[in-house]
C-alpha cells in the first residue's frame, strides 16, 4: 500500500456570442448542477437568487439543476446535459475519470474554514457510547451511510474506519441503508438505524436551523479534515465563457446583498480558484480502500487478486496524471 497514505493526517457559453467549438455548438443555456445534501426544494431556494445574479452579470443563460442524487449530476456532466457543477471531492474524482471536466474553483465558508469533517452520529439517548462498541458486534446495529460518491458519507469513513478493520458495512450492519445526508440524519432520528454518517457542515446548519434536533444527537466519531467541495466545468466550454464565469464567481460576495445570498447557500462566503490537484487526497483514499478490499476478499483467488490489483494500479496512474495541472484559469 502506498507510503503516501501513511503520511496523510487522519486527516459560458460560446453560443451567447454565436461561437462554435470545433466539434459542435455549445448548448444555448448552460446548466449548473448543484448536489442536494438536504432536499431539492431547499437547495433550489438557496441557489436560485445566486443564479439570478449570475445571468445578467455574465450575459450567459445559466440554469440551475438540482438532482436528488450525486450520480445524476455526474451523469449530466458526462452527457453534456450540464456544463458546470458543485460536487463533493469524491464525486468530482468519479466525474473526472469519466467526463471531459476539470476542477476550477472551491467553496469558501463564512468561517473561513479550509474544510469539514465526516462524522458518525447517534441519538443522544442511544446506548452506544463509542465507535468501538458500534463496530464490535456484527449484525447487531443498524447503520445509514452516505451515497457512494459522497466524500464524508462514504469515502472517508470507509478509509478511516471500515477498511482498516476489514469491515464491509453492507454485511456488518442490520439494517444497512444508503441515502443523502438528510436521509441518513432522518434514519437516526426516527430510530430506523442506530448510527449514521453525517458531516460537520451539515451539523452546523442543523444547529442554526433546528437547534432542538441538533441537540438530540451525539457525535460518536470524527474524521480528519476534508478539503472544501470543488466546482467543475466542462473543458470544451469556450475560453471566453470560462473567463466570464470565473470572473463573476471569484468576485462575488462584496455587496451586502451578495453576502446575504451566499450565507443562504449553506453558509458560504464565496469561491476561490482551485485545480484538479485538490482531489489528490481522495484519490489516495480511494486507492488504499480499493486495494485493501481486494486483499481482504476471500472469494478471490490469488491470481484474481493480482489481476484486480494491476487494474487498480493502472487506474491510479491514469487518474494521478489527470490530476496534474494541465491548464491555467482564464485571466
Tab-separated table of C-alpha atoms in Angstrom:
chain	number	residue	atom	x	y	z
A	1	UNK	CA	0.000	0.000	0.000
A	2	UNK	CA	1.201	3.431	-0.805
A	3	UNK	CA	3.600	5.020	1.663
A	4	UNK	CA	1.949	8.339	0.967
A	5	UNK	CA	-1.199	7.137	2.708
A	6	UNK	CA	0.745	6.601	5.899
A	7	UNK	CA	1.753	10.249	5.785
A	8	UNK	CA	-1.775	11.564	5.359
A	9	UNK	CA	-3.031	13.245	8.516
A	10	UNK	CA	-6.119	11.464	9.736
A	11	UNK	CA	-6.990	13.802	8.406
A	12	UNK	CA	-20.069	30.164	-20.649
A	13	UNK	CA	-21.056	29.537	-23.397
A	14	UNK	CA	-19.800	30.497	-26.841
A	15	UNK	CA	-23.357	30.354	-28.155
A	16	UNK	CA	-24.066	33.605	-26.359
A	17	UNK	CA	-21.633	35.100	-28.876
A	18	UNK	CA	-22.604	32.808	-31.728
A	19	UNK	CA	-19.361	30.831	-31.434
A	20	UNK	CA	-18.932	27.111	-32.033
A	21	UNK	CA	-16.435	24.588	-30.753
A	22	UNK	CA	-14.581	22.623	-33.451
A	23	UNK	CA	-16.853	19.620	-32.887
A	24	UNK	CA	-20.284	21.065	-32.124
A	25	UNK	CA	-22.204	24.104	-30.904
A	26	UNK	CA	-22.476	24.644	-27.181
A	27	UNK	CA	-25.984	24.419	-25.664
A	28	UNK	CA	-27.962	27.684	-25.764
A	29	UNK	CA	-28.330	27.518	-21.976
A	30	UNK	CA	-25.596	26.459	-19.576
A	31	UNK	CA	-26.771	24.065	-16.888
A	32	UNK	CA	-25.168	24.308	-13.458
A	33	UNK	CA	-25.702	21.103	-11.462
A	34	UNK	CA	-25.948	21.522	-7.693
A	35	UNK	CA	-25.717	18.490	-5.407
A	36	UNK	CA	-28.569	18.090	-2.956
A	37	UNK	CA	-27.401	17.466	0.602
A	38	UNK	CA	-30.724	18.254	2.277
A	39	UNK	CA	-33.650	18.248	-0.168
A	40	UNK	CA	-34.260	19.524	-3.679
A	41	UNK	CA	-36.665	22.304	-2.665
A	42	UNK	CA	-34.356	23.768	-0.023
A	43	UNK	CA	-31.336	23.602	-2.330
A	44	UNK	CA	-33.211	25.285	-5.197
A	45	UNK	CA	-34.462	28.068	-2.924
A	46	UNK	CA	-30.920	28.717	-1.679
A	47	UNK	CA	-29.200	28.814	-5.090
A	48	UNK	CA	-31.744	30.395	-7.453
A	49	UNK	CA	-31.125	34.001	-6.249
A	50	UNK	CA	-27.416	33.458	-6.926
A	51	UNK	CA	-28.088	32.272	-10.480
A	52	UNK	CA	-30.419	35.261	-10.951
A	53	UNK	CA	-27.393	37.471	-10.224
A	54	UNK	CA	-25.105	35.396	-12.413
A	55	UNK	CA	-27.140	35.655	-15.618
A	56	UNK	CA	-27.049	39.432	-16.188
A	57	UNK	CA	-23.518	39.770	-14.795
A	58	UNK	CA	-22.080	37.241	-17.253
A	59	UNK	CA	-24.501	37.651	-20.158
A	60	UNK	CA	-24.947	33.864	-20.063
A	61	UNK	CA	-28.145	31.878	-19.680
A	62	UNK	CA	-27.189	29.911	-16.532
A	63	UNK	CA	-29.847	27.459	-15.365
A	64	UNK	CA	-29.638	25.641	-12.052
A	65	UNK	CA	-30.307	21.915	-11.911
A	66	UNK	CA	-30.919	20.145	-8.602
A	67	UNK	CA	-30.813	16.357	-8.951
A	68	UNK	CA	-31.748	14.221	-5.982
A	69	UNK	CA	-28.532	12.150	-6.123
A	70	UNK	CA	-24.844	12.752	-6.786
A	71	UNK	CA	-24.842	10.187	-9.589
A	72	UNK	CA	-27.409	12.231	-11.539
A	73	UNK	CA	-25.090	15.258	-11.514
A	74	UNK	CA	-22.162	13.108	-12.665
A	75	UNK	CA	-24.235	11.569	-15.456
A	76	UNK	CA	-25.412	15.027	-16.583
A	77	UNK	CA	-21.815	16.285	-16.881
A	78	UNK	CA	-20.737	13.162	-18.763
A	79	UNK	CA	-23.607	13.502	-21.261
A	80	UNK	CA	-23.152	17.307	-21.554
A	81	UNK	CA	-26.631	17.867	-20.131
A	82	UNK	CA	-24.805	20.003	-17.541
A	83	UNK	CA	-21.714	22.089	-18.170
A	84	UNK	CA	-20.870	23.202	-14.621
A	85	UNK	CA	-21.425	21.687	-11.197
A	86	UNK	CA	-20.824	21.780	-7.487
A	87	UNK	CA	-19.829	18.276	-6.385
A	88	UNK	CA	-18.178	16.522	-3.475
A	89	UNK	CA	-14.474	15.713	-3.834
A	90	UNK	CA	-15.225	12.013	-4.307
A	91	UNK	CA	-17.941	12.687	-6.899
A	92	UNK	CA	-15.584	15.112	-8.682
A	93	UNK	CA	-12.948	12.388	-8.945
A	94	UNK	CA	-15.540	9.967	-10.332
A	95	UNK	CA	-16.558	12.617	-12.848
A	96	UNK	CA	-13.014	13.401	-13.995
A	97	UNK	CA	-12.482	9.695	-14.607
A	98	UNK	CA	-15.462	9.574	-16.964
A	99	UNK	CA	-16.006	13.054	-18.416
A	100	UNK	CA	-14.188	15.930	-20.096
A	101	UNK	CA	-14.230	18.126	-16.988
A	102	UNK	CA	-11.852	19.791	-14.547
A	103	UNK	CA	-11.901	21.497	-11.169
A	104	UNK	CA	-11.693	25.284	-11.452
A	105	UNK	CA	-12.967	26.536	-8.101
A	106	UNK	CA	-13.644	25.720	-4.473
A	107	UNK	CA	-16.264	26.772	-1.946
A	108	UNK	CA	-15.320	29.119	0.886
A	109	UNK	CA	-17.496	29.118	4.020
A	110	UNK	CA	-18.300	32.112	6.195
A	111	UNK	CA	-15.984	30.924	8.943
A	112	UNK	CA	-13.016	30.708	6.598
A	113	UNK	CA	-12.529	27.018	7.343
A	114	UNK	CA	-10.351	25.153	4.819
A	115	UNK	CA	-12.523	22.070	5.119
A	116	UNK	CA	-15.007	19.977	7.039
A	117	UNK	CA	-15.116	16.551	8.700
A	118	UNK	CA	-17.017	13.321	8.299
A	119	UNK	CA	-18.817	12.291	11.477
A	120	UNK	CA	-20.871	9.362	12.724
A	121	UNK	CA	-23.891	10.343	14.762
A	122	UNK	CA	-26.265	8.582	17.142
A	123	UNK	CA	-29.266	9.786	19.099
A	124	UNK	CA	-28.346	11.342	22.424
A	125	UNK	CA	-30.346	8.658	24.238
A	126	UNK	CA	-28.528	5.847	22.397
A	127	UNK	CA	-26.774	3.185	24.487
A	128	UNK	CA	-23.832	3.414	22.064
A	129	UNK	CA	-21.022	5.376	23.678
A	130	UNK	CA	-18.031	4.635	21.421
A	131	UNK	CA	-17.176	3.767	17.841
A	132	UNK	CA	-15.604	0.513	19.018
A	133	UNK	CA	-18.908	-0.500	20.561
A	134	UNK	CA	-20.719	0.185	17.274
A	135	UNK	CA	-18.244	-1.929	15.294
A	136	UNK	CA	-17.659	-4.742	17.791
A	137	UNK	CA	-20.710	-6.914	17.117
A	138	UNK	CA	-21.693	-7.743	13.517
A	139	UNK	CA	-25.399	-7.833	12.634
A	140	UNK	CA	-26.267	-6.068	15.908
A	141	UNK	CA	-26.757	-2.430	14.959
A	142	UNK	CA	-28.409	-0.594	12.073
A	143	UNK	CA	-26.379	1.920	10.079
A	144	UNK	CA	-27.171	4.590	7.477
A	145	UNK	CA	-24.312	5.501	5.135
A	146	UNK	CA	-23.960	8.222	2.506
A	147	UNK	CA	-24.037	7.787	-1.241
A	148	UNK	CA	-21.011	6.043	-2.758
A	149	UNK	CA	-19.945	9.319	-4.412
A	150	UNK	CA	-20.062	11.222	-1.121
A	151	UNK	CA	-16.691	12.070	0.423
A	152	UNK	CA	-17.861	12.470	4.009
A	153	UNK	CA	-20.687	9.946	3.753
A	154	UNK	CA	-18.717	7.113	2.142
A	155	UNK	CA	-15.080	7.611	1.136
A	156	UNK	CA	-13.686	8.974	4.395
A	157	UNK	CA	-15.417	6.592	6.842
A	158	UNK	CA	-14.562	3.655	4.569
A	159	UNK	CA	-10.896	4.651	4.517
A	160	UNK	CA	-10.509	5.605	8.168
A	161	UNK	CA	-12.854	3.150	9.902
A	162	UNK	CA	-14.130	0.205	7.935
A	163	UNK	CA	-11.284	-0.867	5.656
A	164	UNK	CA	-8.614	-0.946	8.415
A	165	UNK	CA	-10.901	-3.267	10.397
A	166	UNK	CA	-11.788	-5.448	7.417
A	167	UNK	CA	-15.447	-4.435	7.686
A	168	UNK	CA	-17.895	-4.340	4.791
A	169	UNK	CA	-20.693	-2.081	6.097
A	170	UNK	CA	-23.261	-3.771	3.849
A	171	UNK	CA	-22.565	-7.090	5.596
A	172	UNK	CA	-21.739	-5.817	9.071
A	173	UNK	CA	-24.866	-3.783	9.880
A	174	UNK	CA	-28.532	-4.781	10.000
A	175	UNK	CA	-30.348	-2.912	8.652
A	176	UNK	CA	-27.972	-1.073	6.321
A	177	UNK	CA	-29.319	1.810	4.245
A	178	UNK	CA	-27.847	4.461	1.945
A	179	UNK	CA	-29.004	7.992	1.262
A	180	UNK	CA	-28.301	11.702	1.242
A	181	UNK	CA	-27.127	13.463	4.389
A	182	UNK	CA	-30.721	14.464	5.109
A	183	UNK	CA	-31.858	10.858	4.713
A	184	UNK	CA	-29.151	9.388	6.953
A	185	UNK	CA	-29.977	12.004	9.591
A	186	UNK	CA	-33.682	11.163	9.387
A	187	UNK	CA	-32.945	7.436	9.691
A	188	UNK	CA	-31.190	8.032	13.025
A	189	UNK	CA	-33.756	10.464	14.386
A	190	UNK	CA	-36.715	8.188	13.696
A	191	UNK	CA	-34.918	5.132	15.093
A	192	UNK	CA	-34.645	3.206	11.824
A	193	UNK	CA	-30.917	2.763	12.490
A	194	UNK	CA	-28.654	3.189	15.481
A	195	UNK	CA	-25.966	5.323	13.802
A	196	UNK	CA	-25.285	7.163	10.558
A	197	UNK	CA	-22.714	9.148	8.615
A	198	UNK	CA	-23.102	12.931	8.560
A	199	UNK	CA	-20.637	15.841	8.412
A	200	UNK	CA	-19.704	18.908	10.417
A	201	UNK	CA	-21.034	21.361	7.796
A	202	UNK	CA	-24.481	19.786	7.873
A	203	UNK	CA	-24.365	19.684	11.679
A	204	UNK	CA	-23.627	23.418	11.887
A	205	UNK	CA	-26.545	24.167	9.563
A	206	UNK	CA	-28.799	21.922	11.620
A	207	UNK	CA	-27.780	23.694	14.835
A	208	UNK	CA	-28.671	27.054	13.304
A	209	UNK	CA	-31.940	25.999	11.660
A	210	UNK	CA	-33.240	23.301	14.027
A	211	UNK	CA	-31.367	23.504	17.341
A	212	UNK	CA	-33.671	21.038	19.107
A	213	UNK	CA	-32.975	18.320	16.524
A	214	UNK	CA	-29.258	19.001	16.687
A	215	UNK	CA	-29.341	18.789	20.476
A	216	UNK	CA	-30.926	15.338	20.229
A	217	UNK	CA	-27.793	13.984	18.507
A	218	UNK	CA	-24.391	12.901	19.752
A	219	UNK	CA	-21.196	12.571	17.690
A	220	UNK	CA	-19.592	9.141	18.036
A	221	UNK	CA	-16.650	9.641	15.661
A	222	UNK	CA	-14.983	12.453	13.708
A	223	UNK	CA	-12.585	12.207	10.761
A	224	UNK	CA	-9.574	14.197	9.661
A	225	UNK	CA	-10.166	17.414	7.727
A	226	UNK	CA	-11.654	17.124	4.215
A	227	UNK	CA	-10.947	19.964	1.734
A	228	UNK	CA	-13.915	22.135	0.803
A	229	UNK	CA	-16.022	20.903	-2.132
A	230	UNK	CA	-14.935	21.812	-5.676
A	231	UNK	CA	-16.633	23.478	-8.629
A	232	UNK	CA	-16.205	21.825	-12.036
A	233	UNK	CA	-16.763	22.834	-15.631
A	234	UNK	CA	-16.538	21.013	-18.922
A	235	UNK	CA	-13.213	21.660	-20.612
A	236	UNK	CA	-14.871	22.126	-24.005
A	237	UNK	CA	-16.530	25.355	-22.884
A	238	UNK	CA	-15.079	28.280	-24.882
A	239	UNK	CA	-12.365	30.285	-23.168
A	240	UNK	CA	-14.492	33.428	-23.329
A	241	UNK	CA	-17.279	31.616	-21.463
A	242	UNK	CA	-14.957	30.277	-18.785
A	243	UNK	CA	-13.464	33.745	-18.337
A	244	UNK	CA	-16.888	35.284	-17.734
A	245	UNK	CA	-17.830	32.547	-15.260
A	246	UNK	CA	-14.598	32.662	-13.259
A	247	UNK	CA	-14.561	36.474	-13.153
A	248	UNK	CA	-18.086	36.504	-11.755
A	249	UNK	CA	-17.618	33.692	-9.232
A	250	UNK	CA	-14.302	34.826	-7.795
A	251	UNK	CA	-15.510	38.402	-7.485
A	252	UNK	CA	-18.881	37.571	-5.958
A	253	UNK	CA	-19.623	38.363	-2.316
A	254	UNK	CA	-18.617	42.010	-1.939
A	255	UNK	CA	-22.005	43.727	-1.519
A	256	UNK	CA	-24.364	43.180	1.406
A	257	UNK	CA	-26.917	41.557	-0.911
A	258	UNK	CA	-24.346	39.154	-2.326
A	259	UNK	CA	-23.138	38.271	1.155
A	260	UNK	CA	-26.696	37.501	2.211
A	261	UNK	CA	-27.300	35.259	-0.796
A	262	UNK	CA	-24.048	33.378	-0.145
A	263	UNK	CA	-24.995	32.953	3.511
A	264	UNK	CA	-28.253	31.347	2.388
A	265	UNK	CA	-26.294	28.982	0.112
A	266	UNK	CA	-25.249	26.770	3.018
A	267	UNK	CA	-23.315	29.471	4.856
A	268	UNK	CA	-20.864	30.365	2.086
A	269	UNK	CA	-18.600	33.408	1.945
A	270	UNK	CA	-17.621	32.989	-1.705
A	271	UNK	CA	-15.450	30.976	-4.049
A	272	UNK	CA	-11.730	30.755	-4.755
A	273	UNK	CA	-9.711	29.283	-7.634
A	274	UNK	CA	-8.669	25.635	-7.441
A	275	UNK	CA	-7.470	22.805	-9.699
A	276	UNK	CA	-7.720	19.049	-10.055
A	277	UNK	CA	-4.854	18.761	-7.598
A	278	UNK	CA	-7.227	19.291	-4.682
A	279	UNK	CA	-8.590	15.794	-5.441
A	280	UNK	CA	-5.256	14.045	-4.831
A	281	UNK	CA	-6.147	13.229	-1.235
A	282	UNK	CA	-9.372	11.466	-2.229
A	283	UNK	CA	-7.543	9.509	-4.941
A	284	UNK	CA	-5.125	8.233	-2.288
A	285	UNK	CA	-8.012	7.312	-0.012
A	286	UNK	CA	-9.878	5.512	-2.775
A	287	UNK	CA	-6.778	3.664	-3.938
A	288	UNK	CA	-6.000	2.483	-0.418
A	289	UNK	CA	-9.617	1.429	0.169
A	290	UNK	CA	-9.965	-0.478	-3.094
A	291	UNK	CA	-6.633	-2.279	-2.762
A	292	UNK	CA	-7.438	-3.277	0.783
A	293	UNK	CA	-10.847	-4.604	-0.217
A	294	UNK	CA	-9.228	-6.779	-2.881
A	295	UNK	CA	-6.650	-8.137	-0.448
A	296	UNK	CA	-9.336	-8.901	2.147
A	297	UNK	CA	-11.767	-10.550	-0.293
A	298	UNK	CA	-11.707	-14.264	0.496
A	299	UNK	CA	-13.809	-15.038	-2.577
A	300	UNK	CA	-10.945	-14.136	-4.927
A	301	UNK	CA	-8.070	-16.435	-5.855
A	302	UNK	CA	-4.506	-15.096	-5.719
A	303	UNK	CA	-4.487	-14.842	-9.497
A	304	UNK	CA	-7.737	-12.871	-9.481
A	305	UNK	CA	-6.381	-10.589	-6.777
A	306	UNK	CA	-3.225	-9.911	-8.777
A	307	UNK	CA	-5.246	-9.092	-11.885
A	308	UNK	CA	-7.501	-6.765	-9.933
A	309	UNK	CA	-4.548	-5.038	-8.260
A	310	UNK	CA	-2.946	-4.456	-11.658
A	311	UNK	CA	-6.179	-2.856	-12.869
A	312	UNK	CA	-6.215	-0.627	-9.812
A	313	UNK	CA	-2.592	0.378	-10.355
A	314	UNK	CA	-3.423	1.379	-13.937
A	315	UNK	CA	-6.420	3.369	-12.711
A	316	UNK	CA	-4.329	5.139	-10.097
A	317	UNK	CA	-1.668	6.055	-12.643
A	318	UNK	CA	-4.262	7.320	-15.117
A	319	UNK	CA	-6.075	9.436	-12.540
A	320	UNK	CA	-2.894	10.766	-10.947
A	321	UNK	CA	-1.893	12.011	-14.388
A	322	UNK	CA	-5.310	13.623	-14.854
A	323	UNK	CA	-4.931	15.468	-11.562
A	324	UNK	CA	-1.754	17.192	-12.660
A	325	UNK	CA	-2.343	20.809	-13.706
A	326	UNK	CA	-2.933	20.802	-17.465
A	327	UNK	CA	-4.203	24.322	-17.932
A	328	UNK	CA	-4.405	27.623	-16.147
A	329	UNK	CA	-7.513	29.514	-15.190
A	330	UNK	CA	-8.694	32.147	-17.632
A	331	UNK	CA	-7.432	35.624	-16.778
